[in-house]
Tab-separated table of C-alpha atoms in Angstrom:
chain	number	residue	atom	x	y	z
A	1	UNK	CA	33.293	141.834	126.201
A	2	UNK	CA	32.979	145.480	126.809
A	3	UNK	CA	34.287	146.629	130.488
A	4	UNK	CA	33.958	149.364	132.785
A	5	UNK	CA	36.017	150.205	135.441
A	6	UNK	CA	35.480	152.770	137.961
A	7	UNK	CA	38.106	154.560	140.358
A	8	UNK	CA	40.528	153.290	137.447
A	9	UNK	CA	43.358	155.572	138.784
A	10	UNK	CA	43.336	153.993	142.426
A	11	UNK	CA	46.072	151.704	142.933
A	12	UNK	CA	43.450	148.387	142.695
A	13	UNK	CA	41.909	150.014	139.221
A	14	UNK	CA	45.674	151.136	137.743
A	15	UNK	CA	46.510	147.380	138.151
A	16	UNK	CA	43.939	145.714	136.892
A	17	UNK	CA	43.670	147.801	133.823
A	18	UNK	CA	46.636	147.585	133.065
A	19	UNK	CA	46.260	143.590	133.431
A	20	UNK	CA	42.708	144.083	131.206
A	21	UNK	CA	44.753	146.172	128.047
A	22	UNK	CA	47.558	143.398	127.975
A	23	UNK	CA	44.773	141.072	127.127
A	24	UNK	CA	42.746	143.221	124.548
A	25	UNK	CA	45.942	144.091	123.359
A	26	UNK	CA	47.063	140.188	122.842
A	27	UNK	CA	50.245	140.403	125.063
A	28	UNK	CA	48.736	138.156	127.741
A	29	UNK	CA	47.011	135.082	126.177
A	30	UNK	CA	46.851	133.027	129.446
A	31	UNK	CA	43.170	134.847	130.394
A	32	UNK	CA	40.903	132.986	128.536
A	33	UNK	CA	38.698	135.514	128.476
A	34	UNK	CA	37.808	138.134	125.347
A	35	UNK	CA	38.278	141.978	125.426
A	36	UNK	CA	36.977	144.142	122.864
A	37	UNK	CA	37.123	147.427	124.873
A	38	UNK	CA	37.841	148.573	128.085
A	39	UNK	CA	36.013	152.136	129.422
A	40	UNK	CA	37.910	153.624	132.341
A	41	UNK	CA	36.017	155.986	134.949
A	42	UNK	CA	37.665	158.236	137.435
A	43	UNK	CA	37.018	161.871	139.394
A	44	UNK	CA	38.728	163.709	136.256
A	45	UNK	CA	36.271	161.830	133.733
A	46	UNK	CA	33.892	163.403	132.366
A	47	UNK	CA	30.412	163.032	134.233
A	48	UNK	CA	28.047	162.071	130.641
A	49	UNK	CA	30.610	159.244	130.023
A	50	UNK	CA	29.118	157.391	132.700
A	51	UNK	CA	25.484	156.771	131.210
A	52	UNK	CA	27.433	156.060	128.140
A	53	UNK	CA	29.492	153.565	129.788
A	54	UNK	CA	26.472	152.185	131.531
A	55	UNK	CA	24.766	151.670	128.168
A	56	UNK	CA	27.234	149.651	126.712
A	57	UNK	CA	29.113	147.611	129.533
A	58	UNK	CA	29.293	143.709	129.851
A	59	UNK	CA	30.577	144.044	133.457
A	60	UNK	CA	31.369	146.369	135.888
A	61	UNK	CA	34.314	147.000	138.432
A	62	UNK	CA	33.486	149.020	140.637
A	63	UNK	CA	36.470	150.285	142.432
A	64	UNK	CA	35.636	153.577	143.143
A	65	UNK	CA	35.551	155.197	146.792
A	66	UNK	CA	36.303	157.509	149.805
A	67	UNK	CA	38.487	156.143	151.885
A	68	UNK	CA	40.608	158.904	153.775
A	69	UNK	CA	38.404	162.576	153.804
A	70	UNK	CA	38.337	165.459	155.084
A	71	UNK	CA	34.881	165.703	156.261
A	72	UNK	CA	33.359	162.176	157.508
A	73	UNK	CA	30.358	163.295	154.887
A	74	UNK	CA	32.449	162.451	152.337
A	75	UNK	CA	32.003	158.471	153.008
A	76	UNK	CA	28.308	159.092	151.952
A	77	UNK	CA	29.740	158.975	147.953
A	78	UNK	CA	30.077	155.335	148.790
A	79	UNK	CA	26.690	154.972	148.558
A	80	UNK	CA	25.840	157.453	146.416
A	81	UNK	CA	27.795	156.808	143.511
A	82	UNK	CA	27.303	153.656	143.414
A	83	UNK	CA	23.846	154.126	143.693
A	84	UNK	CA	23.920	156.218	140.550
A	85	UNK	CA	25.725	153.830	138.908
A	86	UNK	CA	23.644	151.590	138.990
A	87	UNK	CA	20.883	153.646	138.549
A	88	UNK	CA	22.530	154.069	135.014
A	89	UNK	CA	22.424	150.413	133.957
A	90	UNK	CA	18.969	149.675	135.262
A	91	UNK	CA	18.106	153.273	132.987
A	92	UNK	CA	19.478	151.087	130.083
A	93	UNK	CA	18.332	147.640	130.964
A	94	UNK	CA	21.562	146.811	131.591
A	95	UNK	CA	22.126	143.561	133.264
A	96	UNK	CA	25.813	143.255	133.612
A	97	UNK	CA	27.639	141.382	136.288
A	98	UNK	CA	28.696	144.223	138.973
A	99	UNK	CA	31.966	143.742	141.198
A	100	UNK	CA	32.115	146.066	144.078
A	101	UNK	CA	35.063	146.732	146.016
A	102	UNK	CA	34.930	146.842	149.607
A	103	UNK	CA	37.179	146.388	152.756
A	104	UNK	CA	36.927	144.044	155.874
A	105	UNK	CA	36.092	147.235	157.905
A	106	UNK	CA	33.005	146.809	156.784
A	107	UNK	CA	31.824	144.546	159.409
A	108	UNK	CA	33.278	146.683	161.986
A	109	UNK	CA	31.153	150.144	163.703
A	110	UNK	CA	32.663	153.126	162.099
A	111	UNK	CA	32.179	155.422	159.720
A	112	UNK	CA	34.120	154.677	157.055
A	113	UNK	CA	32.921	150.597	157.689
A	114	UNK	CA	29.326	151.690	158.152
A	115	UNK	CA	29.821	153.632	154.362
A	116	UNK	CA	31.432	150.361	152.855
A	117	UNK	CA	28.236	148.282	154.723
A	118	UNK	CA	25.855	150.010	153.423
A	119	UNK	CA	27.183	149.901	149.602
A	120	UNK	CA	27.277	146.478	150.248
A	121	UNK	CA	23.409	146.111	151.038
A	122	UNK	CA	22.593	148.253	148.168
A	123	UNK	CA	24.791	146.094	145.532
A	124	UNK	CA	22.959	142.737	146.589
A	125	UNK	CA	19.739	143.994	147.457
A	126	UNK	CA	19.950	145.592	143.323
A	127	UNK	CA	21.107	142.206	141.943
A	128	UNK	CA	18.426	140.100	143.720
A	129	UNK	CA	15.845	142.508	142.736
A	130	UNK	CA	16.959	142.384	139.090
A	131	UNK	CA	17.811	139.034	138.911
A	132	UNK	CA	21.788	140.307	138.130
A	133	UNK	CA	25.274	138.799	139.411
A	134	UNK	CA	26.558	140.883	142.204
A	135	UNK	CA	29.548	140.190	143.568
A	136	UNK	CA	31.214	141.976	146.662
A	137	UNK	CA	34.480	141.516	147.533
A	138	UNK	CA	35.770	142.653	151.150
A	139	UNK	CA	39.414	142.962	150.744
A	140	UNK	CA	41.946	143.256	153.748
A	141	UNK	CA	45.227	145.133	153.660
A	142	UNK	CA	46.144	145.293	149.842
A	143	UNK	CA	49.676	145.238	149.112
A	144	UNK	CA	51.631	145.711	145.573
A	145	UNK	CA	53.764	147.871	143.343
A	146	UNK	CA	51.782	150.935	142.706
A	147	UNK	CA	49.951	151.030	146.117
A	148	UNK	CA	50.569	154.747	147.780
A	149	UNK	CA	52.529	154.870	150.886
A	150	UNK	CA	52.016	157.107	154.021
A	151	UNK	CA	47.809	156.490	153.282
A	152	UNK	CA	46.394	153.784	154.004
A	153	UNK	CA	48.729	150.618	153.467
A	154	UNK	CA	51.467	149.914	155.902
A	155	UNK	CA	52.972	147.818	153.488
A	156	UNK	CA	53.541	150.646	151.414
A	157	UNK	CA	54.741	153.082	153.552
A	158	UNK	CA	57.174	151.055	155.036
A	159	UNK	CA	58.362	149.537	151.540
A	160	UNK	CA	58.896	153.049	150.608
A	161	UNK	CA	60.511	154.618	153.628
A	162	UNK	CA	63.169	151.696	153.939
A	163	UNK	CA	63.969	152.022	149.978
A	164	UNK	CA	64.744	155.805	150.389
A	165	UNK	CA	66.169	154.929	153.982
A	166	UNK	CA	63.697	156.872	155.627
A	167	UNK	CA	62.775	156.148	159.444
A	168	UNK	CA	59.909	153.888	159.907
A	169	UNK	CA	57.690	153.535	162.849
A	170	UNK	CA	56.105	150.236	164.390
A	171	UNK	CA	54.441	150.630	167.534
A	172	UNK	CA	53.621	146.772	168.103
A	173	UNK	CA	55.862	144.527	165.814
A	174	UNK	CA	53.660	141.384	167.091
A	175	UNK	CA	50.512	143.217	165.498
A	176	UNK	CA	49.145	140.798	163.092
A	177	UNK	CA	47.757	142.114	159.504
A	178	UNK	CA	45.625	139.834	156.956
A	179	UNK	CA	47.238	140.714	153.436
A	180	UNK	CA	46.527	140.511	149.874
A	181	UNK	CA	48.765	141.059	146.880
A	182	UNK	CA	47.786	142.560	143.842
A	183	UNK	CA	48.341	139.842	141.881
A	184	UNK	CA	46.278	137.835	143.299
A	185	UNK	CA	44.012	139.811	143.575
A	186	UNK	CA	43.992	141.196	139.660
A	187	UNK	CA	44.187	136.842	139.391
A	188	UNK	CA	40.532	136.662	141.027
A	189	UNK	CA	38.946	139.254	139.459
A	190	UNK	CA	39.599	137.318	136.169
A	191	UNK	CA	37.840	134.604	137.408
A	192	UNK	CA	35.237	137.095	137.992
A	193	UNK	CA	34.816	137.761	134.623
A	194	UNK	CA	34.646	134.297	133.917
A	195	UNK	CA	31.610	133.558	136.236
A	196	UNK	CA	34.109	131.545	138.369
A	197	UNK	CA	34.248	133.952	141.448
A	198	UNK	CA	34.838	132.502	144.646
A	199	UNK	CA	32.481	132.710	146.725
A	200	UNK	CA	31.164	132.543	150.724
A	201	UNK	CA	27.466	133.251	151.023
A	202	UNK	CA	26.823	136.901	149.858
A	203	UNK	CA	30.190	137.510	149.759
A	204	UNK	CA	33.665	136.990	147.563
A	205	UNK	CA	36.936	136.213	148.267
A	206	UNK	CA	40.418	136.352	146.972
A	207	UNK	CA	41.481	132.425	147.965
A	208	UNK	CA	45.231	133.831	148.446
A	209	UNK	CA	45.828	135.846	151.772
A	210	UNK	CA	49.078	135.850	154.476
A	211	UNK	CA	48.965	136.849	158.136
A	212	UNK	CA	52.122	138.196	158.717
A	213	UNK	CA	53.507	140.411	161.719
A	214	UNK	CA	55.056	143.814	161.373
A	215	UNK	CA	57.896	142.810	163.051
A	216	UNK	CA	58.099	140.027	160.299
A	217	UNK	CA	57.519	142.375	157.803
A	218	UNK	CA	60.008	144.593	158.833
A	219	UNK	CA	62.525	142.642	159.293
A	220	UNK	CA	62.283	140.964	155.738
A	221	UNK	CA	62.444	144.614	153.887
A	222	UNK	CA	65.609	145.545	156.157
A	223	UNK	CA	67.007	142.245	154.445
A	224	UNK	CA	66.014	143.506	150.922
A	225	UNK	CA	67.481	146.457	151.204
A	226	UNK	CA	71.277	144.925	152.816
A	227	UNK	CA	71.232	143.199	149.633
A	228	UNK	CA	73.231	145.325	147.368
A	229	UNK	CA	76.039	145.311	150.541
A	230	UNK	CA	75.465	141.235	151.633
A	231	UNK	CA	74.621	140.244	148.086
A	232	UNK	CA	72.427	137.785	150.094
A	233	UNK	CA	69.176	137.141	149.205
A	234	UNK	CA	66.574	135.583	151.768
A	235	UNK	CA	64.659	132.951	150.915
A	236	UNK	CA	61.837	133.332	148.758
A	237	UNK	CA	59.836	130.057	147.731
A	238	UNK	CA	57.530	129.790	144.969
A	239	UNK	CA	54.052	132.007	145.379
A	240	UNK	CA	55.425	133.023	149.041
A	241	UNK	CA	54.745	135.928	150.957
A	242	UNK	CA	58.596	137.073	151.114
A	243	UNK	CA	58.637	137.038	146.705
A	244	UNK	CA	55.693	139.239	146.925
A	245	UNK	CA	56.848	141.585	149.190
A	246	UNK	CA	60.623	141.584	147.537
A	247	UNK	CA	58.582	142.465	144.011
A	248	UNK	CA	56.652	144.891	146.222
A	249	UNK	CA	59.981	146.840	147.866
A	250	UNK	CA	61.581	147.534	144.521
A	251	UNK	CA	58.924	148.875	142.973
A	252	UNK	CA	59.631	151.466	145.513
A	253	UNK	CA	63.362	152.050	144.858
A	254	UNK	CA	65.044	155.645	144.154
A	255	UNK	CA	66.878	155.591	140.965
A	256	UNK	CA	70.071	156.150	142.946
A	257	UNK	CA	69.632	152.511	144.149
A	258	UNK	CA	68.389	150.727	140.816
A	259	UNK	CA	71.985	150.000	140.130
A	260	UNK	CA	74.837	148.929	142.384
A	261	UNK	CA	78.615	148.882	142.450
A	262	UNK	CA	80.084	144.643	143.309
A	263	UNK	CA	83.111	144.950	145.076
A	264	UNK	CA	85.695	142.277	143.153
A	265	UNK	CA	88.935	140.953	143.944
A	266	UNK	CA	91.270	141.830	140.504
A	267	UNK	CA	94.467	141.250	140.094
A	268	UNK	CA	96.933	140.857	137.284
A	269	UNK	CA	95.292	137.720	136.063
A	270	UNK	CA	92.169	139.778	135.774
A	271	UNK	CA	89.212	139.776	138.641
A	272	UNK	CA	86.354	137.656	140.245
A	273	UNK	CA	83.805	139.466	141.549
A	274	UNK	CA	80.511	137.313	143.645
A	275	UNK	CA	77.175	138.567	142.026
A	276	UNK	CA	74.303	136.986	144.130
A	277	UNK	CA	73.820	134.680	147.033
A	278	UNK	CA	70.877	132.606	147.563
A	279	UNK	CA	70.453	131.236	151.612
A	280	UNK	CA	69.498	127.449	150.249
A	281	UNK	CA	70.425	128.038	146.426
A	282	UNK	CA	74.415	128.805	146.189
A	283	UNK	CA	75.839	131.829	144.689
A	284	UNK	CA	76.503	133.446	141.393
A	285	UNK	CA	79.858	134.976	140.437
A	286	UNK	CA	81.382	136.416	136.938
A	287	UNK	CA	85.046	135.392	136.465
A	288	UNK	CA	87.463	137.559	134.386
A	289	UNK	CA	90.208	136.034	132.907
A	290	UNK	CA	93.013	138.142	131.104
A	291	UNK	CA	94.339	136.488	127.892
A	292	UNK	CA	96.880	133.922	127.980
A	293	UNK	CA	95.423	133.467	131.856
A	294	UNK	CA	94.595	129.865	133.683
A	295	UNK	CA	93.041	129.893	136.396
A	296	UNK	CA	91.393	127.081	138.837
A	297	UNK	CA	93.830	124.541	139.534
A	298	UNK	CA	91.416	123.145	142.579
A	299	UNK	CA	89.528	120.656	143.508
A	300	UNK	CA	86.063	119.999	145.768
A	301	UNK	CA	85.371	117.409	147.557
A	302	UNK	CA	81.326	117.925	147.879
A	303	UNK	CA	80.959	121.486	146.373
A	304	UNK	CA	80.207	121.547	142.753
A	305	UNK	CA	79.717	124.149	140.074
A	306	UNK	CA	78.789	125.251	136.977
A	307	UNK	CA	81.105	127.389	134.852
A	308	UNK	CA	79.005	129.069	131.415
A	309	UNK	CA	81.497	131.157	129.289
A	310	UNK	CA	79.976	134.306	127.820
A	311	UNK	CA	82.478	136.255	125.959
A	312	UNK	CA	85.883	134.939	124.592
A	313	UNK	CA	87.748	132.030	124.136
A	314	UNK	CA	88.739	129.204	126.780
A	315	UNK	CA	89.193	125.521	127.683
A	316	UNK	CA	88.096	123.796	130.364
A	317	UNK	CA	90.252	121.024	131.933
A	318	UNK	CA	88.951	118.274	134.690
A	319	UNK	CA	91.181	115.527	135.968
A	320	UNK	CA	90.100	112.793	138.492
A	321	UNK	CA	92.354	113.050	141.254
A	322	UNK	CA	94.539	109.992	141.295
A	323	UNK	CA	94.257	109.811	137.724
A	324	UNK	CA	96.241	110.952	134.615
A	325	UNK	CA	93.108	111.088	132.312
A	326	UNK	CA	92.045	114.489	131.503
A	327	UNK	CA	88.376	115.808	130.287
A	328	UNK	CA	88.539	119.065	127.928
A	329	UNK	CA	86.179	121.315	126.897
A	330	UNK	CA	86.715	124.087	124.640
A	331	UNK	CA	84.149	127.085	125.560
A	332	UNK	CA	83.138	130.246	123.838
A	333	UNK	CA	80.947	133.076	124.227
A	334	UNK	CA	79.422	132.166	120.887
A	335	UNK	CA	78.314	129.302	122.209
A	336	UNK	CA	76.552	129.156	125.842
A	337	UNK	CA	77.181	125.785	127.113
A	338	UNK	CA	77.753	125.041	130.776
A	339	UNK	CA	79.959	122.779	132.064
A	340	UNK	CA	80.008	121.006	135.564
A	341	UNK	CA	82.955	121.570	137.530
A	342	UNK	CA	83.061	117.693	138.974
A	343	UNK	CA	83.379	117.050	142.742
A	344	UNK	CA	86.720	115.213	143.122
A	345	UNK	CA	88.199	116.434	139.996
A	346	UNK	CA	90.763	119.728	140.250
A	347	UNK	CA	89.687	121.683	137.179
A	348	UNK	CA	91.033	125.241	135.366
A	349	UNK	CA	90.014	127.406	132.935
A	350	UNK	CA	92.047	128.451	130.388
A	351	UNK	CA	91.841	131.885	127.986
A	352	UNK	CA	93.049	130.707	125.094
A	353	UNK	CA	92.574	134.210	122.790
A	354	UNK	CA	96.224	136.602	123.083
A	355	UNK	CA	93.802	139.658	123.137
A	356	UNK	CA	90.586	139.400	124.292
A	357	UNK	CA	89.177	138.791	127.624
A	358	UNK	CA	87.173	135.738	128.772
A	359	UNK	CA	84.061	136.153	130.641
A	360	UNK	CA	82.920	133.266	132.840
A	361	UNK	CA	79.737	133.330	135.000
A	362	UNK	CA	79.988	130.842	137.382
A	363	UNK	CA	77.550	128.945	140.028
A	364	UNK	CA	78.868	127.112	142.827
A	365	UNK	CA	75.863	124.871	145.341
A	366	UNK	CA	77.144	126.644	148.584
A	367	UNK	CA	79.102	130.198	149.678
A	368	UNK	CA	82.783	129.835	150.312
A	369	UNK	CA	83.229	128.777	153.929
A	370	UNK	CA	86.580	130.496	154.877
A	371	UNK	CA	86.440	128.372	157.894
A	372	UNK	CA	86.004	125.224	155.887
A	373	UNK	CA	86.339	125.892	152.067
A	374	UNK	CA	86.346	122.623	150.771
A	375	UNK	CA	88.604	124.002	147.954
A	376	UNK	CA	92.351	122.454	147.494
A	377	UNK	CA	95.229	123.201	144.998
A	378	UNK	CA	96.206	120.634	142.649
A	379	UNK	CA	97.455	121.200	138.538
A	380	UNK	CA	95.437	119.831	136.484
């Protein structure tokens, strides 16, 4: 299948190339579709591409279009180009499928809707004429890495400005907006290509959308970017709004912020320093341990752990408290295995090399409590 894209530099067209090439390239085999080439049309391409394009294409995505101009006359090439497009493949008796990309404003009275309708009207009246698939699409507010802020996407903009810690402004944070992601949306057209669009009448739709306030919005990024100081991170359940706007933020972050300093507690015994913590999902924390060095000695009467050695030498030790019996298990970095630290048993950790240091990341179920820390000393 040979594809054309138009407006391939646009933040809709960068994706789903890029999406398109892992497939003819064989990186992404979950598809299950075939790509043999991919032609990619934008303002800098040159114009007699097009009717070659237009010759050869097995489907079309056309994502092309004026969206912010100078001069309201501008929102006429929403028409126009696509009516030359398509032009083009009836010059060729071309019948591919053609995807158009439009916006909700659309059904609304102003200019840059009343462009976007009328593109509409000329994309189905051409593929009921011609007995081809057409298949508009009216997307909402599009959100995703990529997307250019202070334009059109709020998303964006505010992603961006609260990465670089940069004032935002909300005037109404109860103001409601309708949102796709990317993904979902790169997800759909797929199915497109497929013949398994979904549909509504005349129209397409993406089948994945969230209504979400700006004060909700907001107030989620301002978590995001604590994180590096809290080392909390929100919840963020499976195909959830909150994960697609957390993989939307750090697209936007300044290198200065791609890495982070932890703040550990070190002593002579060496250091433990808390990596991550999750609100329904524990926390992560890398334990240092200088040779020769036990450390533990505690016990838990409902918390529990893992412990997963990653460099050096150590033994674990778990007694039952109350008992004499003692479980050991010798750990190394060369090895990844991870052991449970048992509720009701005090357990240590032992470095067991004279020179090197052992590394231990360690999971525990819930954050220390310093008001209730359900942790007590006892020798193994």
């Amino acid at each position: 299948m040979k594809i054309l894209v138009t407006g391939a530099q646009g933040f809709i067209g960068k994706n789903l190339v890029a999406n398109l090439k892992n497939v003819l390239e064989n990186k992404d085999r979950s598809r299950d579709v075939v790509i043999d080439e991919i032609f990619v049309y934008d303002i800098d391409t040159p114009k007699e591409l097009l009717e070659q394009y237009c010759a050869e294409c097995d489907f079309v995505f056309h994502l092309a279009g004026v969206n912010r101009p100078k001069d309201v006359e501008e929102f006429n090439i929403n028409h126009s180009f696509l009516a030359e497009l398509l032009n083009l493949l009836k010059k060729h008796g071309n019948k591919a499928p053609v995807m158009l990309s439009s916006s909700t404003q659309a059904a609304l009275d102003n200019d840059y809707g009343r462009s976007k309708k009328e593109a509409e009207d000329l994309l189905l009246a051409y593929g009921k004429e011609n007995d081809i698939r057409a298949l508009v699409y009216r997307f909402p507010n599009v959100f995703g890495k990529w997307c250019r802020p202070n334009y059109n996407s709020a998303v964006a903009t505010f992603c961006h400005n609260i990465a670089n810690d940069l004032p935002i402004q909300v005037n109404d944070r109860n103001t409601k907006l309708t949102l796709v992601y990317i993904d979902d949306i790169v997800d759909e057209m797929f199915e497109a290509l497929k013949g398994q669009e979904h549909r509504d009448g005349d129209l397409c739709f993406v089948p994945v959308t969230h209504q979400q306030t700006l004060g909700e919005i907001v107030d989620l990024l301002y978590e995001f970017n604590k994180e590096p100081e809290t080392l909390v991170m929100p919840a963020i359940p499976k195909n959830s709004f909150a994960k697609k706007l957390y993989s939307t933020y750090l697209s936007y972050l300044p290198e200065r912020k791609v890495k982070f300093t932890l703040q550990g507690n070190t002593d002579d015994r060496g250091s433990f320093t808390e990596f991550l913590k999750t609100e329904s999902n524990g926390q992560f924390s890398v334990n240092i341990s200088n040779p020769g060095i036990t450390k533990g000695q505690h016990w838990h009467n409902t918390k529990w752990e893992f412990f997963l050695v990653v460099s050096g030498h150590g033994l674990i030790q778990e007694r039952k408290i109350g008992t004499d019996e003692i479980l050991e298990f010798e750990v190394s970095g060369d090895k990844l295995e991870p052991v449970h630290m048992l509720p009701g048993y005090t357990h240590s950790i032992i470095n067991l090399s004279d020179t090197e240091k052992l590394v231990t990341l360690m999971w525990a179920n819930e954050w220390l409590d310093k008001e209730k820390p359900d942790t007590f000393y006892e020798e193994v």
